mmCIF file of C-alpha atoms and ligand atoms in Angstrom:
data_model
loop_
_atom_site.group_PDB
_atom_site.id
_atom_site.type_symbol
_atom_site.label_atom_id
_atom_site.label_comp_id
_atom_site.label_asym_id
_atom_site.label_seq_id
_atom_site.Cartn_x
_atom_site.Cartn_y
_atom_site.Cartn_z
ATOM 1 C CA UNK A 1 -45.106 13.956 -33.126
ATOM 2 C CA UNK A 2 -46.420 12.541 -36.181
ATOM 3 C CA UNK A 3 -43.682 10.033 -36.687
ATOM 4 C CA UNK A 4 -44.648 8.693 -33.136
ATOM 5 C CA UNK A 5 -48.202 8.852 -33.507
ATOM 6 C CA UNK A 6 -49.013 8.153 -36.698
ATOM 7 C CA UNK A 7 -45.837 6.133 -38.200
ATOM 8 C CA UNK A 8 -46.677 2.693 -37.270
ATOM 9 C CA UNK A 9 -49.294 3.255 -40.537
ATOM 10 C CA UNK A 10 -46.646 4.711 -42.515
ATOM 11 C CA UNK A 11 -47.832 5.597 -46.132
ATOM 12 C CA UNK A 12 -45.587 5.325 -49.211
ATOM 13 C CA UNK A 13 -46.026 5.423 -52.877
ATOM 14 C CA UNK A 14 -44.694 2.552 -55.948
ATOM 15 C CA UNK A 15 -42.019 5.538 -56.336
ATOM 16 C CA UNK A 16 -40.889 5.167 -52.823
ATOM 17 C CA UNK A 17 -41.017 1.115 -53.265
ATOM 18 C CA UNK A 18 -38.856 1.381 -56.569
ATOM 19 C CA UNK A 19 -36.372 3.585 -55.372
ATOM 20 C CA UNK A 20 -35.882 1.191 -52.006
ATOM 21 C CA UNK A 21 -35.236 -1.550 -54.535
ATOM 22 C CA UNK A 22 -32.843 0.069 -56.448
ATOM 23 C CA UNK A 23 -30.610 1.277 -53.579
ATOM 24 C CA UNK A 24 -30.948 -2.022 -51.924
ATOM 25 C CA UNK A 25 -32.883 -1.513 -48.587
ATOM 26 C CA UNK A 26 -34.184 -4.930 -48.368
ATOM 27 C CA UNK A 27 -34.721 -4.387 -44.775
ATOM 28 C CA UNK A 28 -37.031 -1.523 -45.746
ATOM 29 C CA UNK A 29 -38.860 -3.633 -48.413
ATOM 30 C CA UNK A 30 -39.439 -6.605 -45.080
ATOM 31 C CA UNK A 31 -40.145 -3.640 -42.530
ATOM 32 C CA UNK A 32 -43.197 -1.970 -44.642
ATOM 33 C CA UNK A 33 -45.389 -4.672 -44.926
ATOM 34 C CA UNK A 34 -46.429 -4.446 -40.991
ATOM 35 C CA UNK A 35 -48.599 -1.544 -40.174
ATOM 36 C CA UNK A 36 -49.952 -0.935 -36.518
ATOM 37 C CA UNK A 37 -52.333 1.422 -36.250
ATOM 38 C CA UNK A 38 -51.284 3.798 -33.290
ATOM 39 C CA UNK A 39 -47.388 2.664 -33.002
ATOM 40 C CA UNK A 40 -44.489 4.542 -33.875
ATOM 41 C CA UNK A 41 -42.963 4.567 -36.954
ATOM 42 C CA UNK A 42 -40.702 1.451 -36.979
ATOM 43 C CA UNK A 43 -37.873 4.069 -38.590
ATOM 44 C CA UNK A 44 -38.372 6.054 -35.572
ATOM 45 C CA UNK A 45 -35.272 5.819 -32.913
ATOM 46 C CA UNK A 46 -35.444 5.662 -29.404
ATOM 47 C CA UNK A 47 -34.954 9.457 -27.670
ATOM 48 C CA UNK A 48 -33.250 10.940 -28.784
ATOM 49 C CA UNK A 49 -36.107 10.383 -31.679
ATOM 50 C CA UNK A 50 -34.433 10.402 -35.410
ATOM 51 C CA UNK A 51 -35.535 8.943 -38.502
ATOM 52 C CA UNK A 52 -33.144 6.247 -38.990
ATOM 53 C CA UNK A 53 -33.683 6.402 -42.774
ATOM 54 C CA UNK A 54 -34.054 10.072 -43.260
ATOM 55 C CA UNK A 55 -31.925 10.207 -46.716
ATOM 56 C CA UNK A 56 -34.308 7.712 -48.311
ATOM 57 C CA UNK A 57 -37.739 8.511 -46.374
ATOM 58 C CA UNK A 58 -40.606 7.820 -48.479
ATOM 59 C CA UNK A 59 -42.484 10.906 -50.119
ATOM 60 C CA UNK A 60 -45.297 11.392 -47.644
ATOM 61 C CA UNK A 61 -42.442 12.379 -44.998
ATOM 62 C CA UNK A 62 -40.641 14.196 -47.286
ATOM 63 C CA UNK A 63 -43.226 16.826 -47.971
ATOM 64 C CA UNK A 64 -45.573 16.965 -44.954
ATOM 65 C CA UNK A 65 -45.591 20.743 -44.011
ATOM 66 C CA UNK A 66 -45.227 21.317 -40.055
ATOM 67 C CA UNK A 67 -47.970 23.906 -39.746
ATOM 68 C CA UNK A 68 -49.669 22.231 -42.882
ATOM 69 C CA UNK A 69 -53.215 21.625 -42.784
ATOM 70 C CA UNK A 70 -52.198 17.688 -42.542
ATOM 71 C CA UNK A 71 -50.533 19.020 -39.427
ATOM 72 C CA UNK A 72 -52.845 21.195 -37.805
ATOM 73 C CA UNK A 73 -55.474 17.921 -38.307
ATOM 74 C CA UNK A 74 -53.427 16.267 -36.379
ATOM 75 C CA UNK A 75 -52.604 18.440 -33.667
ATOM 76 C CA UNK A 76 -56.056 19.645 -33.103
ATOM 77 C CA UNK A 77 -57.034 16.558 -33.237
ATOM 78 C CA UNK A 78 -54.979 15.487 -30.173
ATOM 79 C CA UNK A 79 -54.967 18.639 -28.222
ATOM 80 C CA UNK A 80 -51.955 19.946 -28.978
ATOM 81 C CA UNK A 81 -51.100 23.428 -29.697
ATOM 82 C CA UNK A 82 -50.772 24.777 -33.155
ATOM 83 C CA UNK A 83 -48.096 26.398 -35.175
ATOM 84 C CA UNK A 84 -48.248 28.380 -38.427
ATOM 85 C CA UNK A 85 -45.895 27.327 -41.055
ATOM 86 C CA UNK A 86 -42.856 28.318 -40.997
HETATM 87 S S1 LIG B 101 -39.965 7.247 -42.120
HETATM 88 FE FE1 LIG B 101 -38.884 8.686 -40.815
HETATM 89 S S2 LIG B 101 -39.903 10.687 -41.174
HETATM 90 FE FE2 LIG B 101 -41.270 9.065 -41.928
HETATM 91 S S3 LIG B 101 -42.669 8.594 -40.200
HETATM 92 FE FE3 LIG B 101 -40.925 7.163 -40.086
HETATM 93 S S4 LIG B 101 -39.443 8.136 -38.706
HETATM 94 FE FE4 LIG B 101 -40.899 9.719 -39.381
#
């Protein structure tokens, strides 16, 4: 959900940027500097929807909580039912 929603304005951190670098992912590095508000994440794979860099995802993705406040936000925010954490 948030991936599609909220992706195309993926956040990252100089961490995330450094690490990229270092393992290479040029094609990261180009893909970053275009945000669109209200797009999917440009990582985001057609259905069946996977993150196609998953291994090296940058922080924010890494530790958003489904059932997190973050995520509740989000989901009340668009009508859709919420779920504790797990
Ligand atoms: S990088 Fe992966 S986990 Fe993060 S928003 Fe994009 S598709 Fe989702």
């Amino acid at each position: 959900m948030c991936c599609i929603e909220y992706g195309g304005e993926l956040g990252y951190y100089q961490e995330d940027i450094a690490r990229w670098k270092a393992e290479g992912e040029i094609e990261i590095l180009v893909k970053i500097g275009i945000k669109v508000p209200d797009a999917p994440c440009t990582f985001l794979s057609d259905e069946p929807y996977r993150c196609t860099i998953y291994k090296t995802r940058p922080y924010v993705c890494r530790h958003f909580v489904n059932g997190g406040t973050p995520c509740i936000d989000l989901r009340t925010k668009h009508g859709l039912p919420v779920y504790a954490a797990a």
